[in-house]
Short mmCIF file of C-alpha atoms in Angstrom, two decimals:
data_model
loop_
_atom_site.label_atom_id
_atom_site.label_comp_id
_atom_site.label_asym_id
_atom_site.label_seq_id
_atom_site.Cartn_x
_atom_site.Cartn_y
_atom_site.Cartn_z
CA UNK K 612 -14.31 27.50 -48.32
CA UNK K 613 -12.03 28.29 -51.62
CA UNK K 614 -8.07 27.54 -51.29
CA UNK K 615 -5.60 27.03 -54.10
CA UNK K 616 -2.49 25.29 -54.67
CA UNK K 617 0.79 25.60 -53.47
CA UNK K 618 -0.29 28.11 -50.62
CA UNK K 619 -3.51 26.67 -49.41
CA UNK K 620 -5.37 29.78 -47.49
CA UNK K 621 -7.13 28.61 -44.69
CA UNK K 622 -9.65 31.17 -43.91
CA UNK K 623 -13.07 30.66 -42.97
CA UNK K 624 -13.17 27.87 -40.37
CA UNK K 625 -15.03 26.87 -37.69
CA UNK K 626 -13.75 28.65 -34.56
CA UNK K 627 -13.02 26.45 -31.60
CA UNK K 628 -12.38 28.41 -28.42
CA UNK K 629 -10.53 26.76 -25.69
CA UNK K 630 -11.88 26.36 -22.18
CA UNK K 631 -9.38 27.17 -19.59
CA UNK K 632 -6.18 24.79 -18.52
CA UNK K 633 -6.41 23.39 -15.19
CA UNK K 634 -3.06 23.12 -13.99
CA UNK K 635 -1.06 19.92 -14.52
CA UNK K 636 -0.85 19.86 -10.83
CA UNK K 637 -4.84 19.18 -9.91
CA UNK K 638 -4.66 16.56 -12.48
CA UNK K 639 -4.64 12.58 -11.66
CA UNK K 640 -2.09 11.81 -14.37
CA UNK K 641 -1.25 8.04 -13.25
CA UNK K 642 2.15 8.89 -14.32
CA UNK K 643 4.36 11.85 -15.93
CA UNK K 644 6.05 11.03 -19.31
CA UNK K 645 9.71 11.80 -18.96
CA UNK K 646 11.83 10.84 -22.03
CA UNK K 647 15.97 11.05 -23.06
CA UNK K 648 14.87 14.37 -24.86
CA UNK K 649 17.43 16.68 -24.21
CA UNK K 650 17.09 20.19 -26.59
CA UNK K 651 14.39 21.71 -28.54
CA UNK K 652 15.80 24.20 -31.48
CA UNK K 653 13.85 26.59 -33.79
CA UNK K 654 13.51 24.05 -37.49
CA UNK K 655 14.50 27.39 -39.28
CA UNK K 656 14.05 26.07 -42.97
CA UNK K 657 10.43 25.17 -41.88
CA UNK K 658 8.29 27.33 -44.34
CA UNK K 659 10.73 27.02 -47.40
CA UNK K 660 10.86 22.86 -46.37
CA UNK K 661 7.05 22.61 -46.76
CA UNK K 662 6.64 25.23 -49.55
CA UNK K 663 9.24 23.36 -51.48
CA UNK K 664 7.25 19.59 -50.89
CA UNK K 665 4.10 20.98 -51.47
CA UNK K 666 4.78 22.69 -55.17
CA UNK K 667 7.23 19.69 -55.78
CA UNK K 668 4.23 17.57 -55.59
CA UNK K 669 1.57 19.94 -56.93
CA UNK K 670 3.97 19.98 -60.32
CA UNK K 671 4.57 16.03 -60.49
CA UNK K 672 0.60 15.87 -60.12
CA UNK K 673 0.39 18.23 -62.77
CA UNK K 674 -2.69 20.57 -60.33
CA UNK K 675 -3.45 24.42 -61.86
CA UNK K 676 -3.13 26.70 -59.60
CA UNK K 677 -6.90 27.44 -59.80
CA UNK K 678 -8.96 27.76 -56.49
CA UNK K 679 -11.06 24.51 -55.24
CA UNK K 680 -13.90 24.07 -52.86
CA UNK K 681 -13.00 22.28 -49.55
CA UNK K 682 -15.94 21.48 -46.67
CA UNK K 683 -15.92 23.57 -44.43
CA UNK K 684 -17.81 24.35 -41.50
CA UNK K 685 -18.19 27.63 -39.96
CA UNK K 686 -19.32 29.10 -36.41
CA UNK K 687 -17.46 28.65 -32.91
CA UNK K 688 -17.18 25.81 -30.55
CA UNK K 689 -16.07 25.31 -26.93
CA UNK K 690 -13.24 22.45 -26.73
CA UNK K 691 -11.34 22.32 -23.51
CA UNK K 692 -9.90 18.32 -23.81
CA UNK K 693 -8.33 16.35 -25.88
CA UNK K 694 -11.25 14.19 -26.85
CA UNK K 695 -12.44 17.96 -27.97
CA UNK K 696 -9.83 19.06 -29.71
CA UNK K 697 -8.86 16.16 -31.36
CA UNK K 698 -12.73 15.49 -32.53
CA UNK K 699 -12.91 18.62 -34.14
CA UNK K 700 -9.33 18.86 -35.81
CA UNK K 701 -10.39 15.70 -37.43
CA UNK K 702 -13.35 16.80 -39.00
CA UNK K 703 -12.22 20.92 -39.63
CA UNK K 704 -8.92 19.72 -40.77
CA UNK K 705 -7.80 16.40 -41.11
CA UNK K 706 -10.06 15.41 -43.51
CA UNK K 707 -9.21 17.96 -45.58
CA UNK K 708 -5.79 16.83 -45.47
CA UNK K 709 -6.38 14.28 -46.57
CA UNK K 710 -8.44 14.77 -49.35
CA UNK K 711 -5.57 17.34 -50.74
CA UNK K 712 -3.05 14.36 -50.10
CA UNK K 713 -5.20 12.35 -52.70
CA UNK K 714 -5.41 15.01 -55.00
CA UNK K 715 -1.56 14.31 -55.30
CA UNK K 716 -2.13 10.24 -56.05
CA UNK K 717 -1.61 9.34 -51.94
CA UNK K 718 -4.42 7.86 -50.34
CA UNK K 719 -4.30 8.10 -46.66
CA UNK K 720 -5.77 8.66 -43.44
CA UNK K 721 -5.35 10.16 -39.66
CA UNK K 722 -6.43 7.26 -37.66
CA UNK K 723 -7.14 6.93 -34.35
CA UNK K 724 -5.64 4.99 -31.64
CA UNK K 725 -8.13 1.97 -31.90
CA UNK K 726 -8.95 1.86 -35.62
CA UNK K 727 -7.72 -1.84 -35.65
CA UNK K 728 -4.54 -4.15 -35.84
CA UNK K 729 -2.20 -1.33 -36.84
CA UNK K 730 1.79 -1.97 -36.11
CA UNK K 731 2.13 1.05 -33.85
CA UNK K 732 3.77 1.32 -30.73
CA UNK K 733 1.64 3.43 -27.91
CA UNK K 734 -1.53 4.90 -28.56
CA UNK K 735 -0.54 8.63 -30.27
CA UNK K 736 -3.93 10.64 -30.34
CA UNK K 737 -3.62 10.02 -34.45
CA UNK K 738 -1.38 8.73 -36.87
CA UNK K 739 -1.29 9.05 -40.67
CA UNK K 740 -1.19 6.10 -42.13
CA UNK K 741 -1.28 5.50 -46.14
CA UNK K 742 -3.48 3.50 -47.73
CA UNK K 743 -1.08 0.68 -49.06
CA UNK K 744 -1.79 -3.15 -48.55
CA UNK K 745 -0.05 -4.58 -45.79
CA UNK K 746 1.30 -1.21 -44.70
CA UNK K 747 0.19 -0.97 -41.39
CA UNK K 748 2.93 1.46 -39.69
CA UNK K 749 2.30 5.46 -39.07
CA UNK K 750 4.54 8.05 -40.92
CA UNK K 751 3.69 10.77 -38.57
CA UNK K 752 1.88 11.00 -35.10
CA UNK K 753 -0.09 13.57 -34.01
CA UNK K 754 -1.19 14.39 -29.99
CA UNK K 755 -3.24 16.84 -28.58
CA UNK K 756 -3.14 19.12 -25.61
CA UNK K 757 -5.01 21.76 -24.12
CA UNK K 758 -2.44 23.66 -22.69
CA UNK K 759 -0.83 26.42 -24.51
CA UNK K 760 1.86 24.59 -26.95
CA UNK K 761 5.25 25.65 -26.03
CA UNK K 762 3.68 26.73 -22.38
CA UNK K 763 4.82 25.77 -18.73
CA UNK K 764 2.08 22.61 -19.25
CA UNK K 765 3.23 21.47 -22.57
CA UNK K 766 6.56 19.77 -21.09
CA UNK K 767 4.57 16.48 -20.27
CA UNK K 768 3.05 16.76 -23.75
CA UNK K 769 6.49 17.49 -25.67
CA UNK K 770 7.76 14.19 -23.73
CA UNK K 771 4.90 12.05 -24.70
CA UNK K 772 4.53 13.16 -28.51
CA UNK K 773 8.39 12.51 -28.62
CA UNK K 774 8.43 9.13 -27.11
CA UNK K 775 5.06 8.14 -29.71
CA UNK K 776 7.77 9.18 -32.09
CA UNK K 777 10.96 7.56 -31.08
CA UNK K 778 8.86 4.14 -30.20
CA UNK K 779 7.69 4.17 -33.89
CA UNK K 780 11.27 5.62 -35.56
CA UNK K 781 8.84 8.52 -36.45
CA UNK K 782 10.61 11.47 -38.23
CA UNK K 783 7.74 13.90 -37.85
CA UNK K 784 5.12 14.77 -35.33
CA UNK K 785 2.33 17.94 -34.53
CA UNK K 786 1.77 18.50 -31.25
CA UNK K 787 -1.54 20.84 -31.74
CA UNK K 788 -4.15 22.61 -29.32
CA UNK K 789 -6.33 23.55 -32.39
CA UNK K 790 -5.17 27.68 -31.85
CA UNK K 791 -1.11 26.50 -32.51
CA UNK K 792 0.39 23.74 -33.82
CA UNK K 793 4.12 22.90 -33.06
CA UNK K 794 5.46 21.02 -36.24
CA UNK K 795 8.30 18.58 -34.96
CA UNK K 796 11.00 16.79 -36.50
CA UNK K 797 13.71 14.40 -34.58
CA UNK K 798 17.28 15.23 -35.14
CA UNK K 799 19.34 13.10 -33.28
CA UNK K 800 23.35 12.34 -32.64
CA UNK K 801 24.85 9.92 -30.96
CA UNK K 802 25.12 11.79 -27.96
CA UNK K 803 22.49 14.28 -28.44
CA UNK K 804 18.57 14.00 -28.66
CA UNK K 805 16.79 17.13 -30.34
CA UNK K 806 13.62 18.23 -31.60
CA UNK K 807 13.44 20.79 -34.16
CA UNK K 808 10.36 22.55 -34.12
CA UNK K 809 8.16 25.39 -35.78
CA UNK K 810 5.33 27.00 -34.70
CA UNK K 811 2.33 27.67 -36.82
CA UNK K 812 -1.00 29.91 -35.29
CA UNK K 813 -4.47 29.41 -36.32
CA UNK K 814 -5.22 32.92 -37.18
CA UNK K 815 -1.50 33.74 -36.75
CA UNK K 816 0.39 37.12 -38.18
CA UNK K 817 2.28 34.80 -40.31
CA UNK K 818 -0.26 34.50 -43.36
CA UNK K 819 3.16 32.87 -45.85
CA UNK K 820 2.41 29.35 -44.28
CA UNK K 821 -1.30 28.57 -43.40
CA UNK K 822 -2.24 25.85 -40.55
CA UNK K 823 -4.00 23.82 -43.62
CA UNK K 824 -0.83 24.28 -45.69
CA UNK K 825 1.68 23.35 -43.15
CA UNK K 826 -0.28 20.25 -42.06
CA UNK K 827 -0.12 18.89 -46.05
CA UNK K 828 3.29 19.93 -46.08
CA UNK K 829 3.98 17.64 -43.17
CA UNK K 830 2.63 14.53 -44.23
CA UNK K 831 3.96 14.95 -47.47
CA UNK K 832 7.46 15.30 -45.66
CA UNK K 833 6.17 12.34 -43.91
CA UNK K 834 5.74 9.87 -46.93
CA UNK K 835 8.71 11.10 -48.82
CA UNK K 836 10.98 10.07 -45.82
CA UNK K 837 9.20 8.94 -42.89
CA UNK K 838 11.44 6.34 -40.92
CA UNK K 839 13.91 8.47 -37.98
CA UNK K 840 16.51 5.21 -37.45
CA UNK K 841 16.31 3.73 -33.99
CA UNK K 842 18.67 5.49 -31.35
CA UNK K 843 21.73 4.04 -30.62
CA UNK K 844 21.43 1.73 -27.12
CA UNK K 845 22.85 3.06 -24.12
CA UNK K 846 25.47 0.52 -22.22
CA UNK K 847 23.93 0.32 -18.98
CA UNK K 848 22.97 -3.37 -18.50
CA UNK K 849 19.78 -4.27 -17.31
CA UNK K 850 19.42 -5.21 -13.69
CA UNK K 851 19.12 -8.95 -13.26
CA UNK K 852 18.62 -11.53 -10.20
CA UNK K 853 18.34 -15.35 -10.02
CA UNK K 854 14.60 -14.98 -9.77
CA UNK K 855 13.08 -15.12 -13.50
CA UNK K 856 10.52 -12.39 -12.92
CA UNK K 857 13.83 -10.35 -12.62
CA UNK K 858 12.01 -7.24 -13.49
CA UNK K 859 9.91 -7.40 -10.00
CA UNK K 860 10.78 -6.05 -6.93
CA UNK K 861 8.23 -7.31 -4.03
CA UNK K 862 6.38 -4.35 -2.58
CA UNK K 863 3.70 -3.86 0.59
CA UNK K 864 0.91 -4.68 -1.41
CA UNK K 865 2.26 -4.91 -5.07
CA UNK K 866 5.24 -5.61 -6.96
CA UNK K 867 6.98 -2.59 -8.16
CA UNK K 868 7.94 -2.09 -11.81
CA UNK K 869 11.37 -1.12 -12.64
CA UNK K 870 11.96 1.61 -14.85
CA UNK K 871 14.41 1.00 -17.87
CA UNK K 872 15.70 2.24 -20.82
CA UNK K 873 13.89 2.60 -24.10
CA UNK K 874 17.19 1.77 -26.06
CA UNK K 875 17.06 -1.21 -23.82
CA UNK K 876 13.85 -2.50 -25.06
CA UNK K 877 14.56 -3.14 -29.20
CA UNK K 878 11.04 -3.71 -30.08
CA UNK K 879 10.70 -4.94 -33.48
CA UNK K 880 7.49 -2.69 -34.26
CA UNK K 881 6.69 -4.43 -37.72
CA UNK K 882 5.31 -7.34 -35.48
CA UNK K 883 2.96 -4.98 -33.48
CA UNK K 884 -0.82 -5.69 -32.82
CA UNK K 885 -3.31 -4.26 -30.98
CA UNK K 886 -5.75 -5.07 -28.22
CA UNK K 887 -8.34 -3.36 -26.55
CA UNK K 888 -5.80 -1.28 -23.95
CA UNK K 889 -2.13 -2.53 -25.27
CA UNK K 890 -0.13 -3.63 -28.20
CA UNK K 891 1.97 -6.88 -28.68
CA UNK K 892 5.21 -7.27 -30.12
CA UNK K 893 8.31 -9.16 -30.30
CA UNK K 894 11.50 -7.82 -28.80
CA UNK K 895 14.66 -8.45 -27.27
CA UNK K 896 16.23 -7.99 -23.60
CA UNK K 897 19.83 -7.64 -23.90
CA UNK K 898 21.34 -10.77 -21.95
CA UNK K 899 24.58 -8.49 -21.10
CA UNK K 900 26.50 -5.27 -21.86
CA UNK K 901 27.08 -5.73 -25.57
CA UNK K 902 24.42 -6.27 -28.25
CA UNK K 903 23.96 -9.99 -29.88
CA UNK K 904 21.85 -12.85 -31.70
CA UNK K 905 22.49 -14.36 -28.13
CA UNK K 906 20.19 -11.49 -26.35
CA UNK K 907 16.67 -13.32 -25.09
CA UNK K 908 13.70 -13.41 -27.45
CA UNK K 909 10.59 -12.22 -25.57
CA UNK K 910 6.99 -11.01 -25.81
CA UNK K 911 6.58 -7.45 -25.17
CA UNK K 912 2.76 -6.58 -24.07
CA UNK K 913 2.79 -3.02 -23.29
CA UNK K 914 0.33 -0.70 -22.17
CA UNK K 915 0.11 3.03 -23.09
CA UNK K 916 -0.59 4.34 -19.08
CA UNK K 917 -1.47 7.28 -20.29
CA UNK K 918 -3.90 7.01 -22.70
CA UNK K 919 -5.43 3.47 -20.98
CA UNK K 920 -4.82 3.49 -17.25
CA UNK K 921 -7.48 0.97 -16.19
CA UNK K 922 -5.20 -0.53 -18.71
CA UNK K 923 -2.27 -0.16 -16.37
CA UNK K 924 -4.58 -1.75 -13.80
CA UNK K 925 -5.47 -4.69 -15.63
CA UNK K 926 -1.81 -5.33 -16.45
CA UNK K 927 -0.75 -5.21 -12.40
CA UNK K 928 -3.41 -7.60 -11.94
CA UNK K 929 -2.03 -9.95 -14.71
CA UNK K 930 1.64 -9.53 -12.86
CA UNK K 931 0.49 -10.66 -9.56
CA UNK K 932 -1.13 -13.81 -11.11
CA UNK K 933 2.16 -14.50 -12.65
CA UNK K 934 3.81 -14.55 -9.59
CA UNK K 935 1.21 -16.70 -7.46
CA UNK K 936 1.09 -18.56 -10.76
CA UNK K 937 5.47 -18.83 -10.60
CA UNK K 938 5.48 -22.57 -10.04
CA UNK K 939 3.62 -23.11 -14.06
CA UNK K 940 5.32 -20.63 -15.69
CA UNK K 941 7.24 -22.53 -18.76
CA UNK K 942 5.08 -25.57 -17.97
CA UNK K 943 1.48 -23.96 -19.27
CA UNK K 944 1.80 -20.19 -18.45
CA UNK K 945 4.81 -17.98 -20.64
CA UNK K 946 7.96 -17.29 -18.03
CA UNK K 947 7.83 -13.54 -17.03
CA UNK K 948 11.19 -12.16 -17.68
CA UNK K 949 10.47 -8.28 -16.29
CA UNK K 950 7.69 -6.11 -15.52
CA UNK K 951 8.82 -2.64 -16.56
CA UNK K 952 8.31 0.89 -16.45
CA UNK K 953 9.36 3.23 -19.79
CA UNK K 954 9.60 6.45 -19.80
CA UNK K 955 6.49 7.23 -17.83
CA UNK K 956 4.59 6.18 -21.09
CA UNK K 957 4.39 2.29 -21.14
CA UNK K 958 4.11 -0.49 -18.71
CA UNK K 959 5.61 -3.66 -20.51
CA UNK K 960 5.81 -7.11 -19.28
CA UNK K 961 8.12 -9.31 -21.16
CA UNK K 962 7.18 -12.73 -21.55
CA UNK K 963 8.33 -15.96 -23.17
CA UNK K 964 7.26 -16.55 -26.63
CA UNK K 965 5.17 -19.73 -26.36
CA UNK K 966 3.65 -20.37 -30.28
CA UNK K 967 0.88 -18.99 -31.96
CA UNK K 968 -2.56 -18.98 -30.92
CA UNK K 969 -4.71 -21.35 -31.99
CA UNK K 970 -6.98 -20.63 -34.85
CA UNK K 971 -10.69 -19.73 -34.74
CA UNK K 972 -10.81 -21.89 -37.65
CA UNK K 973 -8.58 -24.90 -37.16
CA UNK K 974 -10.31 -28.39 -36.42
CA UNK K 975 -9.08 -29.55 -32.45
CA UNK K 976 -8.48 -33.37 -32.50
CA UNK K 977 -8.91 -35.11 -29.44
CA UNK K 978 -5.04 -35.10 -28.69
CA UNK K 979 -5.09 -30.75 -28.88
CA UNK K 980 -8.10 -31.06 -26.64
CA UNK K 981 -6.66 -32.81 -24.07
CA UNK K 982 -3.34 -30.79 -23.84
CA UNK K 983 -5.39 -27.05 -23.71
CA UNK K 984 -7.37 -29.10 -20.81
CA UNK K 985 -4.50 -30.03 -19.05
CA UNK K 986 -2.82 -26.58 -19.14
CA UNK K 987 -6.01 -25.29 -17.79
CA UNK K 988 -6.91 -27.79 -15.20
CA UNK K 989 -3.15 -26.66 -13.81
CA UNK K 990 -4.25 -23.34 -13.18
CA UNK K 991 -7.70 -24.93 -11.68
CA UNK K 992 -4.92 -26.85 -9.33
CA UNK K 993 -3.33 -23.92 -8.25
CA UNK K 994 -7.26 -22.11 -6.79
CA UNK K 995 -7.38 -19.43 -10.22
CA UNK K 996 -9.68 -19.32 -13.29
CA UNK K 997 -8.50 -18.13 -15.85
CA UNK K 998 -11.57 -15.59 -16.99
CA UNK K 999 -11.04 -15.67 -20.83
CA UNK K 1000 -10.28 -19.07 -22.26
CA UNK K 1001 -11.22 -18.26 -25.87
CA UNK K 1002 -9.20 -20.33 -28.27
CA UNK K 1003 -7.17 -17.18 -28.67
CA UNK K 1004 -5.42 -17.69 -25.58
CA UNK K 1005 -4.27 -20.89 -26.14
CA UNK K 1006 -0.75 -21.07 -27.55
CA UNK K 1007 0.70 -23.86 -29.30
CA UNK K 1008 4.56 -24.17 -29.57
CA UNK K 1009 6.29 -25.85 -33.08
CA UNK K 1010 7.13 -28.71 -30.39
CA UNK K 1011 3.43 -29.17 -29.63
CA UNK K 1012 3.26 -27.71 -25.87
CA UNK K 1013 -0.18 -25.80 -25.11
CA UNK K 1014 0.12 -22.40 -22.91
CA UNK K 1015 -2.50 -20.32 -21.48
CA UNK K 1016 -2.17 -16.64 -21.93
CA UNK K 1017 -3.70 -13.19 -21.42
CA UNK K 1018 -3.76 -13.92 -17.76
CA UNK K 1019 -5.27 -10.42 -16.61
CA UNK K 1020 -8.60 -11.62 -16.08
CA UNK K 1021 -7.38 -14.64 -14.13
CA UNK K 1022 -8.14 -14.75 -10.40
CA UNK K 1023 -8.11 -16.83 -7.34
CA UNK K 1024 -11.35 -18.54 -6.26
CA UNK K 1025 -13.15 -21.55 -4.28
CA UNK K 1026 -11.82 -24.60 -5.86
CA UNK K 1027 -15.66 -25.61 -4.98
CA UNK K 1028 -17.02 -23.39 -7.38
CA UNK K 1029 -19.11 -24.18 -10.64
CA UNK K 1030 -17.00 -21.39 -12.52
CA UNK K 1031 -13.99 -23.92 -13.02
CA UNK K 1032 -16.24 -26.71 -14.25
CA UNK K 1033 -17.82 -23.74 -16.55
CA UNK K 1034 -13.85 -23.67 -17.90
CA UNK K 1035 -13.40 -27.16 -18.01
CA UNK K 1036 -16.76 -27.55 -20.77
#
C-alpha cells in the first residue's frame, strides 16, 4: 500500500470483520472495573491537534511529501476477542506506526503486556514505549474491546483503559475494536475527572484524518508530552484496626479485600517490575488524614484481575498463608499491612519492605546460609513449604535479617513429609 506524508491514506487493508458481542452479562468477568471517571466530552481540536504534530514533525525531519510503500496485507479476517483484535492491529497497523515514527528519528514500539521488566502499572493490552536506555515507562496505552466503542458494553472498557492510564500518569490512550478507535486524552481538575475523546472509523465518512494517521498523530502527542500528573488524593483516611493485616476482614471461607482509593495508594511507578501475573512496586499508605514523609513505606504486589485472574487466585492463596503464617511475619516473612481491592482493576497486598533479594550471582558464606535456613525451617515449624525457594525469594535487609517471600505457592503439609527435607537441601 502507497501513503504520503502529512495525511497518511490508509486504504487498502486487510479487512477484519467482527464476530458478534455477547453481552457483558453472560460473561464471567471476575470483577467490573469501576473508576473516579466522572465525564466524557467531544476533544474538538482533535484533527487540527494531530494534523498540526504530524507536519510539525514531518518538517523538523525534513520528509517530501512523496508517496512511500508500507506492508500491507490485504483480504478479510474474522476477529471476535481481544486476543483477535489486538493480534491483528499489531501486525495491520502498529507496525506501521511504528516504522513512520522512525522515519521521524523516534524509535519505538507497541509492546505487549509481558514483553519483560517494563515499569508499568497493570497489564494495558499495549503500550508504546520508546526505544531509550533505561526508559522503561509507556507514553500511551492502548486496550481492546469487541464491543462497539462508545456502545452500552464499552462502559467497563472506558473504566479500565482510564484506570491503565491514571495508574501510569498516562496523558493519552486508544481504546480500539479494529472498525473505530476512540482517541482519549485525560483532562482533569481538582474536582473533576474527564476524558476527552474523538472518534475515528476504519472506513469512516471522515476521509481528513485516516485511522493510520490519527494513530501516528497520537504517539507523537504521546512523546512530545506524555506524563498526565498524578490526581490530587482524596481525604478519606484509610480504615485501620489494631490487627496489622488491617486491610483483612475475616470471611466464611476467605478473607475479604477492602476496596480503597487509588489516590490512596501513591505508587511510585518508576520502581515497577514485572512477574509472570503482577507487578511490584514501592508505595506508600497514608498513616493518617494529611499527606507526609511519616506515611508507611510498603511493598505493593498487585495483580491486574482482569487481564490475570488465576492471578487473583494465586494472590488469595498467598493472603491466607500470611495470616496462618501471622505469628513470623517481621521475624522471616514481610508484615502484611492490607489486602486491597482498586477500582475493580487490581488486587494489591501491601507488604513490608524487607531488603533486596539475594543475587543469582553473589557467593553465600556459611553465616548467609544458615540465616536463609533458619527463616525457612520457621515456616517448616509452623506445617507449610514454601513451594519456590529460589534465591530470589530470599531477602536480605541492610541490618542483615533474611525473609522469605513470594509466599503464593506456600502451603500446609505433613510435617512427615520428604518435601520439607527437599527445602532444607
Amino acid at each position: 500500500m502507497q501513503t504520503s506524508l502529512p495525511n497518511l491514506p490508509f486504504t487498502n487493508h486487510e479487512r477484519a470483520e467482527l464476530r458478534p458481542y455477547h453481552s457483558s452479562s453472560e460473561t464471567n468477568l471476575i470483577s467490573r472495573p469501576r473508576t473516579d471517571l466522572e465525564a466524557l466530552t467531544p476533544w474538538t481540536s482533535f484533527p487540527d491537534d494531530i494534523h498540526r504534530v504530524i507536519q510539525t514533525a514531518t518538517a523538523r525531519a525534513g520528509l517530501p511529501p512523496t508517496p512511500f510503500d508500507v506492508e500491507t496485507f490485504t483480504g478479510t479476517i474474522r476477529v471476535g476477542e481481544e486476543e483477535g483484535i489486538r493480534a491483528h492491529a499489531m501486525v495491520s497497523l502498529h507496525v506501521i506506526v511504528a516504522n513512520i515514527m522512525g522515519m521521524f528519528g523516534t524509535e519505538g514500539y507497541f509492546v505487549l503486556p509481558d514483553s519483560g521488566n517494563l515499569a508499568v502499572v497493570g497489564a494495558p493490552d499495549a503500550s508504546w514505549m520508546s526505544n531509550i536506555e533505561l526508559e522503561r515507562h509507556p507514553k500511551l496505552v492502548v486496550e481492546y474491546t469487541p464491543c462497539d466503542t462508545l456502545g452500552r458494553q464499552s462502559l467497563d472498557a472506558l473504566h479500565q483503559i482510564y484506570g491503565y492510564m491514571t495508574f501510569n500518569n498516562n496523558k493519552f490512550g486508544i481504546l480500539s475494536n479494529w472498525q473505530r478507535d476512540v482517541f482519549l486524552r485525560r483532562s482533569e481538575t481538582s474536582d473533576r475527572r474527564t476524558l476527552e475523546y474523538h472518534l475515528v472509523e476504519l472506513d469512516g465518512p471522515d476521509t481528513s484524518i485516516s485511522m493510520l494517521k490519527a494513530g501516528v498523530g497520537m504517539v507523537l502527542l504521546a512523546e512530545n508530552d506524555w506524563f498526565n500528573a498524578p490526581p490530587t488524593r482524596t481525604s478519606t483516611p484509610l480504615a485501620r484496626t489494631s490487627n496489622p493485616a488491617y486491610g483483612m476482614r475475616r470471611g466464611k471461607s476467605k478473607y475479604k479485600r477492602l476496596p480503597v482509593d487509588f489516590h490512596l495508594c501513591r505508587f511510585d511507578i518508576s520502581s515497577a517490575r514485572q512477574g509472570a501475573t503482577c507487578c511490584i512496586l514501592y508505595g506508600r499508605l497514608p498513616e493518617g488524614e494529611g499527606e507526609g514523609e511519616d506515611d508507611r513505606r510498603v511493598i505493593y504486589k498487585a495483580v491486574d484481575v482482569l487481564r490475570y485472574p488465576d492471578g487473583a487466585d494465586w494472590l488469595e492463596d498467598e493472603v491466607r498463608v500470611y495470616v496462618a503464617l501471622q505469628h513470623l511475619q517481621g521475624r522471616v516473612i514481610p508484615t502484611l499491612f492490607g489486602y486491597y481491592e482498586v477500582w475493580g482493576i487490581l488486587h494489591v497486598l501491601a507488604l513490608e519492605p524487607v531488603g533486596e533479594a539475594i543475587g543469582e550471582g553473589e557467593r553465600i558464606d556459611e553465616t548467609l546460609r544458615g540465616k536463609m535456613k533458619e527463616a525457612l525451617q520457621c515456616i517448616h515449624d509452623a506445617g507449610f513449604v514454601h513451594g519456590d525457594i529460589g534465591r530470589r525469594n530470599f531477602c536480605r535487609t541492610e541490618g542483615g535479617d533474611v525473609f522469605l517471600v513470594d509466599l503464593e505457592r506456600c502451603r500446609r503439609v505433613s510435617k512427615d513429609l520428604p518435601e520439607l527435607s527437599d527445602e532444607m537441601a
